[in-house]
Coordinates of C-alpha atoms in Angstrom, one line a residue:
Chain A
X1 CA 23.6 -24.2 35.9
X2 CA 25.9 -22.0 33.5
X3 CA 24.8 -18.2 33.6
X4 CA 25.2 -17.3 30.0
X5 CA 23.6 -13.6 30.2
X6 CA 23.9 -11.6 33.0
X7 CA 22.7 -7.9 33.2
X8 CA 23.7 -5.7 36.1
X9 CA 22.0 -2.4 36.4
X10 CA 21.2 -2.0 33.2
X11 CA 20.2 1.8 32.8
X12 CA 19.3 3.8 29.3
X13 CA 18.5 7.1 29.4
X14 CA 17.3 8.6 26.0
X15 CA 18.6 12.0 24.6
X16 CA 15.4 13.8 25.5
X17 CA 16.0 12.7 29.4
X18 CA 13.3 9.4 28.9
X19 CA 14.6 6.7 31.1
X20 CA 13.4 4.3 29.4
X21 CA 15.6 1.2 31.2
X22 CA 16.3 1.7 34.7
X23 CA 18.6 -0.3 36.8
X24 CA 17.8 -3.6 35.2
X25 CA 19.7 -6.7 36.8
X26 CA 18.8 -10.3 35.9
X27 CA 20.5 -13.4 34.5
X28 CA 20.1 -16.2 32.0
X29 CA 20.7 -19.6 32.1
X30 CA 22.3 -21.7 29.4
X31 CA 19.7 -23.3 27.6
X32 CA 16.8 -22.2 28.9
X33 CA 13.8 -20.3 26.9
X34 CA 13.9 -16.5 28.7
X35 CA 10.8 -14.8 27.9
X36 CA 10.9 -10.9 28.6
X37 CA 7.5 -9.5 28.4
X38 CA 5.9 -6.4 29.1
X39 CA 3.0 -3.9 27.7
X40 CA 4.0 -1.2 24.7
X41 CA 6.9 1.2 25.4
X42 CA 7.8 -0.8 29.0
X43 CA 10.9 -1.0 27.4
X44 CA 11.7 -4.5 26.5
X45 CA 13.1 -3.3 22.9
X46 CA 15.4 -1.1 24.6
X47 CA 17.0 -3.9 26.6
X48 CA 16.9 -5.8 23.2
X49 CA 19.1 -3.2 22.0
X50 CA 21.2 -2.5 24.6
X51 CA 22.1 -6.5 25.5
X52 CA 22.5 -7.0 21.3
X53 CA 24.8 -3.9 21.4
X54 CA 22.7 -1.9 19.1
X55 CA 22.4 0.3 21.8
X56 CA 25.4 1.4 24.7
X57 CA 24.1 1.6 27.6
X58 CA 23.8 5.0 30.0
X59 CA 25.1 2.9 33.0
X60 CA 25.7 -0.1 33.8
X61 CA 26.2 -3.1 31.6
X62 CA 25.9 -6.9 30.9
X63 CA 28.1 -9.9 30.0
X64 CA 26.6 -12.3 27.3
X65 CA 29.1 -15.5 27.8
X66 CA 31.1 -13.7 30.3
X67 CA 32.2 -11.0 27.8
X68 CA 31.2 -7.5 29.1
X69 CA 29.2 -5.6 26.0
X70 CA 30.2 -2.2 27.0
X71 CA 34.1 -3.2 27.6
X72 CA 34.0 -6.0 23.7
X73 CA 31.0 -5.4 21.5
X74 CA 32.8 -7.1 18.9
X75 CA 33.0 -9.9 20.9
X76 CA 30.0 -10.4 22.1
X77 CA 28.1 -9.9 18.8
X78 CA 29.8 -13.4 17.8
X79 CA 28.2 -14.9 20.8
X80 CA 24.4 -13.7 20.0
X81 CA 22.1 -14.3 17.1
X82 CA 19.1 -11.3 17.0
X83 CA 16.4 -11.5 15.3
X84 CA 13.9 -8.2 14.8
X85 CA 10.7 -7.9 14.5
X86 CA 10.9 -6.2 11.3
X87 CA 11.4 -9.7 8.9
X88 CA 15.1 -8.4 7.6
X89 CA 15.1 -10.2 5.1
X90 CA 16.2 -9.2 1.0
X91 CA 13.3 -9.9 -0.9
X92 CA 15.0 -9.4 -4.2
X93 CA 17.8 -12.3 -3.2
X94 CA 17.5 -15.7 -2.8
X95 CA 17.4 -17.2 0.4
X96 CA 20.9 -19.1 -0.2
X97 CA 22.2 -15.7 -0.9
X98 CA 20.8 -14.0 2.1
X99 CA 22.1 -16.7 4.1
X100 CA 25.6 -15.8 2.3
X101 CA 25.4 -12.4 2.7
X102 CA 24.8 -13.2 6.6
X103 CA 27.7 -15.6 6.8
X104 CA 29.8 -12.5 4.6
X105 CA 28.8 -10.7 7.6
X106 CA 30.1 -13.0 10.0
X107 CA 33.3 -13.9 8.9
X108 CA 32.8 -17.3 8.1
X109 CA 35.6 -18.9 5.9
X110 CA 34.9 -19.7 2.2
X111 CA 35.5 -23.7 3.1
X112 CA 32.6 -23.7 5.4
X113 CA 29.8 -21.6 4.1
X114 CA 28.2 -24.0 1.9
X115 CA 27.9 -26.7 4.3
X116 CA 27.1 -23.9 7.5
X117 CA 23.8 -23.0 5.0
X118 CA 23.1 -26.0 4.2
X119 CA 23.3 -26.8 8.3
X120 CA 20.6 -24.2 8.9
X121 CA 18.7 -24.4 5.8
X122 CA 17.7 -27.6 7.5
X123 CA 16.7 -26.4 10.8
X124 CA 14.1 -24.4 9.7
X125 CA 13.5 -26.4 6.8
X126 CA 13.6 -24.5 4.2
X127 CA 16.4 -26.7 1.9
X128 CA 14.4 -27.3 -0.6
X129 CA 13.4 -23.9 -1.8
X130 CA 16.9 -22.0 -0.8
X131 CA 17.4 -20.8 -4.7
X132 CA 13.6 -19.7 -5.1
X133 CA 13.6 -15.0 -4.7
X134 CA 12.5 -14.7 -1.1
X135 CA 10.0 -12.3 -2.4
X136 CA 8.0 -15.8 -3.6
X137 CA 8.1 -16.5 0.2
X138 CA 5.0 -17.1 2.4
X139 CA 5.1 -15.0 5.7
X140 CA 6.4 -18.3 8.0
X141 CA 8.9 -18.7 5.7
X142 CA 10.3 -15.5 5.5
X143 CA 10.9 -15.7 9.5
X144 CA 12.0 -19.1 9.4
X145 CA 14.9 -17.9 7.0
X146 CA 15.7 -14.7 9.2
X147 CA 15.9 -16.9 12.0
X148 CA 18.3 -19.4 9.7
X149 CA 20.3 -15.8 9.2
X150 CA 20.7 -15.3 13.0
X151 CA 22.1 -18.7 13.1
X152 CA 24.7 -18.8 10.5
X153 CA 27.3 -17.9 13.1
X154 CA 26.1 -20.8 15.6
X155 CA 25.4 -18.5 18.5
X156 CA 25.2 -19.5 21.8
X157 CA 22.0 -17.0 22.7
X158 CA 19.1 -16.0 20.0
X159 CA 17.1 -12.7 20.4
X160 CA 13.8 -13.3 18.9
X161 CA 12.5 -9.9 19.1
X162 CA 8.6 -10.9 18.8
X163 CA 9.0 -13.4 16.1
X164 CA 5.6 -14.4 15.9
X165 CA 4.0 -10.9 15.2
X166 CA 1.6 -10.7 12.7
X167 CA 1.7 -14.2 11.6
X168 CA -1.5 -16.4 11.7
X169 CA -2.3 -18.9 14.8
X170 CA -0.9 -22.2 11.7
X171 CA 2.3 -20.1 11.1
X172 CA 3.1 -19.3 14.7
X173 CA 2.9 -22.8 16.2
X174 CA 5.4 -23.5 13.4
X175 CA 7.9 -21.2 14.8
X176 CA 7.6 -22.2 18.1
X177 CA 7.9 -25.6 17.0
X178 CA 11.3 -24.5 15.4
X179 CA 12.3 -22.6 19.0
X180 CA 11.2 -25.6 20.7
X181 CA 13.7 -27.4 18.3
X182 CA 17.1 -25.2 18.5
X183 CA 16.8 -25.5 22.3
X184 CA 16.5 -29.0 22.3
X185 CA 18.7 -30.3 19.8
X186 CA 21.3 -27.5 20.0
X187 CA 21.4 -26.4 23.8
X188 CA 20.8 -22.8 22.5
X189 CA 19.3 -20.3 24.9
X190 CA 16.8 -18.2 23.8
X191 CA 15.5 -14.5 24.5
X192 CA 12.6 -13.7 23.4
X193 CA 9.7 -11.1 23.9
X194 CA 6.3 -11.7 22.6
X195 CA 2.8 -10.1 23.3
X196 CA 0.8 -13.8 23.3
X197 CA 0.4 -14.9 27.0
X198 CA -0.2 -18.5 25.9
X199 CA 2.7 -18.6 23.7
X200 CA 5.4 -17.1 26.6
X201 CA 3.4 -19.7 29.3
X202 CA 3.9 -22.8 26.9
X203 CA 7.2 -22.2 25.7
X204 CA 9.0 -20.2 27.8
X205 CA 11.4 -21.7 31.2
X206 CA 11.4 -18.4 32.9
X207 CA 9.5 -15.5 32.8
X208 CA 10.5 -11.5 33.4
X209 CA 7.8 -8.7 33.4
X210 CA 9.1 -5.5 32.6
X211 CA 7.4 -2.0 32.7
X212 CA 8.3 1.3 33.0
X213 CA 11.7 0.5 32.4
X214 CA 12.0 -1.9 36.1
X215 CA 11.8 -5.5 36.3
X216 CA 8.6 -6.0 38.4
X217 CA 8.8 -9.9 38.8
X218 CA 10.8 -12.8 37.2
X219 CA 10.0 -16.3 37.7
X220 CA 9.0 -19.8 36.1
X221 CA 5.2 -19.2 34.9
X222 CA 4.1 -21.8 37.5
X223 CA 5.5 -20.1 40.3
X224 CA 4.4 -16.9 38.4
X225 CA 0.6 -17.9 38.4
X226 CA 0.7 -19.3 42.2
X227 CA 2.1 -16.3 42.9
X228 CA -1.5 -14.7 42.6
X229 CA -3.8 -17.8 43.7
X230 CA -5.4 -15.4 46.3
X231 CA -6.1 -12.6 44.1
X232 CA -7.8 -14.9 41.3
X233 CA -9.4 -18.0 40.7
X234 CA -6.7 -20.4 38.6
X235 CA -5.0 -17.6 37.0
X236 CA -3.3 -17.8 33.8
X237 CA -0.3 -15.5 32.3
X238 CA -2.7 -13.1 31.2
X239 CA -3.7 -12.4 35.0
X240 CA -0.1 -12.6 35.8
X241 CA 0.4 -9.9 33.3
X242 CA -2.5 -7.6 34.3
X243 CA -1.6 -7.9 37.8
X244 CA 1.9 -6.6 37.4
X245 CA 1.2 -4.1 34.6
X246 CA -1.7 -2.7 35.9
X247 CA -5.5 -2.5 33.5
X248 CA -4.9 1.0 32.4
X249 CA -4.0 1.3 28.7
X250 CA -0.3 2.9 28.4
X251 CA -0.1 6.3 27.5
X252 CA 2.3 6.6 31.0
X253 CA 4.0 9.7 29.7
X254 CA 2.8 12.8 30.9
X255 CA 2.6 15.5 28.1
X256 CA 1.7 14.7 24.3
X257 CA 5.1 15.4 23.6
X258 CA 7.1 13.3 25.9
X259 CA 5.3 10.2 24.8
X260 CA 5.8 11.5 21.3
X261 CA 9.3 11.7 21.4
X262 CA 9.4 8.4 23.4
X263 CA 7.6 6.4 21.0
X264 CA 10.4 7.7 18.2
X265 CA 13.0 7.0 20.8
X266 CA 11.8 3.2 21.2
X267 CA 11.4 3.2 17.2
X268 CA 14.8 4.5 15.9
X269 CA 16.2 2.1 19.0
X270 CA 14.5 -0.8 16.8
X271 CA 15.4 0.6 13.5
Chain B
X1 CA 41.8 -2.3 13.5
X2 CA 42.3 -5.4 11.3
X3 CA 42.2 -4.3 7.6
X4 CA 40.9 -7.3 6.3
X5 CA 38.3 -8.2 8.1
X6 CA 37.3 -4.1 7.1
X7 CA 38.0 -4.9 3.4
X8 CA 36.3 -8.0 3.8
X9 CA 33.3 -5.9 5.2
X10 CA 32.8 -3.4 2.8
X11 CA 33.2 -6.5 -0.2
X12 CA 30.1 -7.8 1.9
X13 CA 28.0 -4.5 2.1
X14 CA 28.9 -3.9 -1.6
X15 CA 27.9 -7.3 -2.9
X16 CA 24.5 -6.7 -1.0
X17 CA 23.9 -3.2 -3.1
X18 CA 25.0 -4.7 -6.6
X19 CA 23.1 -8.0 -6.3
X20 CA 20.1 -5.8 -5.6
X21 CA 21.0 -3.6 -8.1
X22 CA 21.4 -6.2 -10.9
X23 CA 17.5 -7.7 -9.7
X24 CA 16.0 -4.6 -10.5
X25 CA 15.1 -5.2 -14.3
X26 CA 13.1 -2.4 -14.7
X27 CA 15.9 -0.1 -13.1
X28 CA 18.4 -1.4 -15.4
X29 CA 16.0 -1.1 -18.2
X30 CA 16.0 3.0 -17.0
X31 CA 19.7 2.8 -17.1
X32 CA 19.9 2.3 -20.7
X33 CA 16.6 3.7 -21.8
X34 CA 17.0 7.5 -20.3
X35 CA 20.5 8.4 -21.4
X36 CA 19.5 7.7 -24.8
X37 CA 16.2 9.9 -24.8
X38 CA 18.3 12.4 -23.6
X39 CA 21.1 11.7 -26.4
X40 CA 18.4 11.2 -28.7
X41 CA 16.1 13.8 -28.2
X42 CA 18.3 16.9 -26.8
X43 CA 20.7 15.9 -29.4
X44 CA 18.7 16.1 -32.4
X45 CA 16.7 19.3 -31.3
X46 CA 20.1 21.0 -30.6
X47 CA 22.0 19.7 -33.3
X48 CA 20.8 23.1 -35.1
X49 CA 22.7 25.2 -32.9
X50 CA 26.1 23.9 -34.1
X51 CA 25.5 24.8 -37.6
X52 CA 25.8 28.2 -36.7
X53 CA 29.1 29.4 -36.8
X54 CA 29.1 31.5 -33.7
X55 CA 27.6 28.6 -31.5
X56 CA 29.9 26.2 -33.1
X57 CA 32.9 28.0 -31.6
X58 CA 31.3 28.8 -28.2
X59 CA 31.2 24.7 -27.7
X60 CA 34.5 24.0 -29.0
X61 CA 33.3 21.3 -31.3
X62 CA 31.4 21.0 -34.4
X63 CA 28.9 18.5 -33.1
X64 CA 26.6 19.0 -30.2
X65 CA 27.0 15.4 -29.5
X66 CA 30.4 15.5 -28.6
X67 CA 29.6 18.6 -26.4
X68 CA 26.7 17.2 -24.4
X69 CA 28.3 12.9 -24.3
X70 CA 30.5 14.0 -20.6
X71 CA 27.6 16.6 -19.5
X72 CA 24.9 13.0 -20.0
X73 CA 27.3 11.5 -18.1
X74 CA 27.7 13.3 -15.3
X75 CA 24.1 14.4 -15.4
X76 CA 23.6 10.4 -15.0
X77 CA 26.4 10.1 -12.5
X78 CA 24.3 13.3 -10.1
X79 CA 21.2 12.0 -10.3
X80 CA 22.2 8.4 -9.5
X81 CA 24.4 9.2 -7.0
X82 CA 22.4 11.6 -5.0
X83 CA 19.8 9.2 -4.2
X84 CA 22.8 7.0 -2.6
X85 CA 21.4 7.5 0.8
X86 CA 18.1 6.4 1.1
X87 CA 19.4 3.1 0.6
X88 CA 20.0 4.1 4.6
X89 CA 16.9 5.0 5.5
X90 CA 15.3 1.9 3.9
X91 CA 17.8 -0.3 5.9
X92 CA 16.5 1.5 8.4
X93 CA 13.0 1.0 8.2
X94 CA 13.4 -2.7 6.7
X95 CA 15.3 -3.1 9.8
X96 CA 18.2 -4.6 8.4
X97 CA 20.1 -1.7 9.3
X98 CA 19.8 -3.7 12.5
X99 CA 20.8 -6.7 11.4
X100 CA 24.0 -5.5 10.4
X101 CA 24.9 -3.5 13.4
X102 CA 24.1 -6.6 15.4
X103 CA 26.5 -8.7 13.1
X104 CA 30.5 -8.3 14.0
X105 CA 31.3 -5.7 11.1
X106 CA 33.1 -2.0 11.1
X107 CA 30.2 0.7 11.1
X108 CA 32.6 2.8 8.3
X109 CA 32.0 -0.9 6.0
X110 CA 28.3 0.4 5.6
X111 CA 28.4 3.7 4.5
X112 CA 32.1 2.9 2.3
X113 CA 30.1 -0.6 1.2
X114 CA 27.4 1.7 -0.3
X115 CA 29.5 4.5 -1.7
X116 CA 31.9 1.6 -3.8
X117 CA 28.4 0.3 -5.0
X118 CA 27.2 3.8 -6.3
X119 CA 30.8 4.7 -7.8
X120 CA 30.7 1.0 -10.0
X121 CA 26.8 1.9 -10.6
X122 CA 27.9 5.4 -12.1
X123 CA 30.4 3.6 -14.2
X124 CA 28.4 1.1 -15.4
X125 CA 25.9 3.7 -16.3
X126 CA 28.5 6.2 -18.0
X127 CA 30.0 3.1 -20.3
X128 CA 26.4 2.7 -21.2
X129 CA 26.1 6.3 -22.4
X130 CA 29.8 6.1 -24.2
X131 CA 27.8 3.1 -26.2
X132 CA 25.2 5.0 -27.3
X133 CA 27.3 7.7 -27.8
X134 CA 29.4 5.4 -30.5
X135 CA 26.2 4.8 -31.7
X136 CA 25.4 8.1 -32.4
X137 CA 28.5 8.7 -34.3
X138 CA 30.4 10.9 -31.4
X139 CA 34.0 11.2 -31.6
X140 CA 36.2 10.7 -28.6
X141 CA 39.4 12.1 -29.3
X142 CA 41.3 9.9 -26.8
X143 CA 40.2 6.9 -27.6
X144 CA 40.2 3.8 -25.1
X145 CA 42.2 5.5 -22.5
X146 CA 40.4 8.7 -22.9
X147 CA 37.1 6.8 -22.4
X148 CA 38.5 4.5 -19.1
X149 CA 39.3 8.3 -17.7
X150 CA 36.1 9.5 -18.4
X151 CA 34.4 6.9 -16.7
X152 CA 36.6 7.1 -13.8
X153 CA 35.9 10.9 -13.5
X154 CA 32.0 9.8 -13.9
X155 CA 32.4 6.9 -11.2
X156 CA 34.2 10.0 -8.9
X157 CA 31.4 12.4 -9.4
X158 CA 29.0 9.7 -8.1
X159 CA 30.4 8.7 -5.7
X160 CA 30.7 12.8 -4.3
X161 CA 27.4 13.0 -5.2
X162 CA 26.7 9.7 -2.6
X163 CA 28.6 11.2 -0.3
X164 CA 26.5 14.0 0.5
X165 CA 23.3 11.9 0.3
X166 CA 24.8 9.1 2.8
X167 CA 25.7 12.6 4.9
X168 CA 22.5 13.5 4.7
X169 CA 20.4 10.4 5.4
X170 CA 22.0 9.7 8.5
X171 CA 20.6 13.2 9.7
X172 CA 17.5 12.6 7.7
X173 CA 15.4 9.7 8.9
X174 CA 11.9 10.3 6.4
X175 CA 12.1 9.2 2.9
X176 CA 10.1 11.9 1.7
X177 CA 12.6 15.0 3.2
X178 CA 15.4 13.1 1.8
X179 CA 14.0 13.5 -1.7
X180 CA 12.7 16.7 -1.5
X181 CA 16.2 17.8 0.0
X182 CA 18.5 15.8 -3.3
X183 CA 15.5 17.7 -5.5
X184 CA 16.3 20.8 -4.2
X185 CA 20.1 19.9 -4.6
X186 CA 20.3 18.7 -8.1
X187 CA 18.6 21.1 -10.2
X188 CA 20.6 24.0 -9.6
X189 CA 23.2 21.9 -9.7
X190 CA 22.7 21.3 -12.8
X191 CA 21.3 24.1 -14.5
X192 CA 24.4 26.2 -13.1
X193 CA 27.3 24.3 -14.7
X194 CA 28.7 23.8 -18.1
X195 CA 26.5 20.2 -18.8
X196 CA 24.3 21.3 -21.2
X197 CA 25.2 24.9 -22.0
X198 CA 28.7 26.5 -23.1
X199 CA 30.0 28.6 -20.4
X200 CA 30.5 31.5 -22.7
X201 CA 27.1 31.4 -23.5
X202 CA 26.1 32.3 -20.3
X203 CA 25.4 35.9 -18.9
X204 CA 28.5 36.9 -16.2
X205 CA 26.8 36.0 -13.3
X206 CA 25.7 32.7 -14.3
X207 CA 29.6 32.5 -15.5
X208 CA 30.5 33.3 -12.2
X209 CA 28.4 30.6 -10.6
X210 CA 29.0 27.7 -13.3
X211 CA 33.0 28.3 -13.1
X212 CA 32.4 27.5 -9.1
X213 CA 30.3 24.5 -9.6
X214 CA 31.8 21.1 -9.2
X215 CA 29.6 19.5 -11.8
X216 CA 31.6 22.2 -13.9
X217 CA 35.2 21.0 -13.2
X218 CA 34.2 17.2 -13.5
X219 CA 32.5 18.0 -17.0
X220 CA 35.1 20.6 -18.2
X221 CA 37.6 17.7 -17.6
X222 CA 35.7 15.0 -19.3
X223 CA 34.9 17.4 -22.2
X224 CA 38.8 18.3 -22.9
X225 CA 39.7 14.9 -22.8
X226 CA 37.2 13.4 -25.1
X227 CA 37.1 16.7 -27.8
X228 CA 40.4 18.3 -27.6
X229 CA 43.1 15.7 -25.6
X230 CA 45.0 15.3 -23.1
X231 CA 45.7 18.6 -22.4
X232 CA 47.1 18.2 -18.7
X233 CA 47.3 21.7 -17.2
X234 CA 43.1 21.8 -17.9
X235 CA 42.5 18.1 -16.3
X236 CA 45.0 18.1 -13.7
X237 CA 43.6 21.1 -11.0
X238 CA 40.1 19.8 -11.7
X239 CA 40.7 16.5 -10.6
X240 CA 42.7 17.0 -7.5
X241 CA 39.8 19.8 -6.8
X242 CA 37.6 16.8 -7.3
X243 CA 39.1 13.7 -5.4
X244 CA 39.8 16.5 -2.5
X245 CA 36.0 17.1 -2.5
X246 CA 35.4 13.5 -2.6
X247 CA 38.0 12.6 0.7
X248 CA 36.1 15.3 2.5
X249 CA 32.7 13.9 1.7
X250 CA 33.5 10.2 2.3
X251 CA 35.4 11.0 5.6
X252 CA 31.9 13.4 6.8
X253 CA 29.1 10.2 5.2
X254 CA 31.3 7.7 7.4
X255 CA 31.8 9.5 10.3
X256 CA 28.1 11.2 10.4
X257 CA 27.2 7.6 10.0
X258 CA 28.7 6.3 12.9
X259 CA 27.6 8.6 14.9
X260 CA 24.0 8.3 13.9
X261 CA 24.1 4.5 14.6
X262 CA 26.0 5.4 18.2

């Protein structure tokens, strides 16, 4: 099987000395669904940012499609799609003009823009209402069309950066339907992260738990769950979870202002 | 670095802030609506002052009109521009500052993307005021080319003014400080140049300040060309003085920028 992300000792340390990803090294598989989990502040949105180059790393780096991100950001931003969690999307366009603005972004040639919308519009299914104002958008939709926008350029590796938050329980199983989709029809890999246990256990080929900055296990979520048979009666993900991440509530930095300025760190990192 | 794809860039960033721009029906409404209270209302309660001989002299014109049109405009041009940046900071908190860092473009696109869009804003804000102005029965001197130069000297001053906001926002990451901050900027601004009141009106010290004051040499230019004509050895220093100040803002927005987003 094709590695198509591979991270070798991934390390960032913030500016106020917060290491907030330390020696990370894991890999990716073409086409497989790669959830990252891990509890608030563990640091999966700085790995986020540091694998979609938002972020250079302190040391170490990774190669998404065998291009180094340290060495050719430009590169590799071709070869991703990233999705936030904040729903990027311009209320005040249309969603046929957000989608152009993205493509604008991307350099795609005049010849091919109408048809490359019209490609994705239909993935997420959202043809049909492409000239309406996004602001006359339902929640589901507006993620369906950022997703549509972090496929404009037909990358080879989505980042969903916790696409389903804040959506109901109706709306989410419609994204994952979507995921479910891209993977199968178009061989894309996907990275996401996501705080719903079922969600990551259903969907997801391989599993990585991450806190306090260190990978602490990374399997399929079978081998994940018989992992613990011993420890608990049939465990699910949530048990996995727990077991790794420990039952404490985070608030893992040791003075008021070190988690402060940690919590900004992990913020302007998402901004 | 490959020009186009940077021109191609800042087209893209630009489009983004004008499309937005041209959705905001109530902000276009303001466009129109507040240089003409201003003309209006300042016009008629000032329009006394120019009857008296003295006062008459001290503007250089007989009309107050005429005085105050380039002083609207680059009263329009300051206010508009200075709020520039937190265009930036929304991206930011939006997120899709993000989402165009993640995408294959220059990080100078942004900030120069933005400034273009605030410099065409200012225009299209300062050839609303020349309207009204017509309207009003002022006079420009100059005629067509006179006007095209005043709106390019506008569409310069906003795009200094965005300059120093962009500069600012990518220091400043609240909303909030970055209002209180162009605030604290633009009134003294203001109220220390030649916009609304003749520089020989002014006490020495207030002189002083107002002949220092870069809203003065941008209005001082406009207000030769369109009451007295082209009179180069007034326009000329005032406009290099100007597009120098604007190189040096643009060059500190873009690289501040960068660095922020590094």
């Amino acid at each position: 099987m094709k590695t198509i992300i591979e991270a070798q000792g991934l390390t960032k340390v913030y500016s106020g000395g917060i290491l907030a990803v330390d020696n990370v090294s894991f890999s990716v598989n073409q086409g497989e669904i790669f959830g990252f989990l891990g509890p608030n502040g563990a640091g999966k949105s700085t790995t986020i940012a540091l694998l979609t180059t938002l972020l250079s790393p302190t040391k170490g780096t990774a190669t998404i499609n065998g291009i180094d991100i340290t060495k050719h950001p430009y590169q590799a931003r071709l070869e991703l799609g990233f999705v936030s969690q904040d729903l990027a999307v311009e209320d005040a366009l249309s969603g046929y003009n957000n989608l152009r603005l993205q493509a604008g972004f991307y350099h795609l040639s005049r010849t091919e823009v109408h048809d490359r919308i019209a490609e994705v519009l239909k993935m997420v299914d959202l043809t049909g209402r492409s000239k309406d104002k996004v602001e006359t958008y339902s929640g589901g939709m507006r993620k369906r069309l950022d997703i549509a926008c972090g496929l404009i350029h037909r990358p080879r590796i989505l980042f969903l950066d916790e696409p389903t938050l804040g959506l109901d329980i109706q709306t989410r199983r419609e994204i994952w339907k979507y995921v479910n989709t891209l993977r199968e029809k178009n061989n894309m890999t996907i990275f996401l992260t996501t705080h719903y246990m079922d969600e990551a256990d259903s969907l997801c080929d391989r599993i990585a738990i991450i806190d306090r900055g260190v990978i602490k296990t990374l399997d399929t979520p079978t081998a994940l769950k018989e992992a613990i048979k011993n420890e608990v009666e049939n465990p699910t993900l949530d048990d996995v979870f727990l077991h790794h991440t420990g039952k404490e509530m985070r608030e893992d930095f040791t003075t008021k202002e070190e988690s402060f300025k940690a919590r900004n760190n992990i913020r302007r990192a998402r901004r | 670095m490959n020009i186009k794809l940077l021109l191609s860039d800042i087209y893209w960033v630009f489009w983004r802030e004008i499309k937005k721009f041209l959705q905001q029906k109530a902000r276009l409404m303001m466009v129109v609506i507040q240089p003409l209270i201003w003309l209006v209302l300042m016009g008629n309660s000032m329009s006394g002052l120019t009857r008296n001989p003295q006062a008459a002299q001290m503007l250089g014109t007989g009309n107050y009109l005429d005085f105050m049109t380039p002083g609207i405009m680059i009263m329009t041009a300051l206010f508009g521009g200075v709020f520039g940046g937190t265009t930036i900071i929304w991206d930011r908190r939006t997120g899709y500052l993000n989402k165009m860092l993640a995408a294959p473009i220059y990080r100078a696109a942004i900030p120069l993307g933005k400034l273009l869009s605030i410099g065409l804003q200012t225009v299209l804000q300062a050839l609303i005021i020349v309207i009204i102005a017509l309207f009003l029965g002022v006079h420009f001197k100059t005629g067509i080319p006179g006007v095209i130069a005043l709106l390019a000297i506008a569409g310069l001053f906003g795009i200094i003014m965005g300059g120093i906001s962009l500069s600012l926002s990518s220091r400043i990451k609240s909303m909030e400080t970055l209002m209180a901050v162009s605030n604290f900027l633009t009134m003294p601004l203001m109220f220390t140049s030649n916009a609304m009141f003749p520089t020989n009106a002014m006490p020495a010290w207030l002189k002083g300040i107002a002949m220092a004051n870069p809203v003065s040499y941008a209005v001082q230019a406009m207000r030769t060309i369109s009451t007295q004509g082209w009179i180069w050895h007034d326009i000329l220093p005032a406009l290099a003085a100007l597009t120098g100040i604007m190189v040096v803002l643009v060059a500190l927005a873009i690289r501040l920028f960068s660095k922020s987003v590094n």
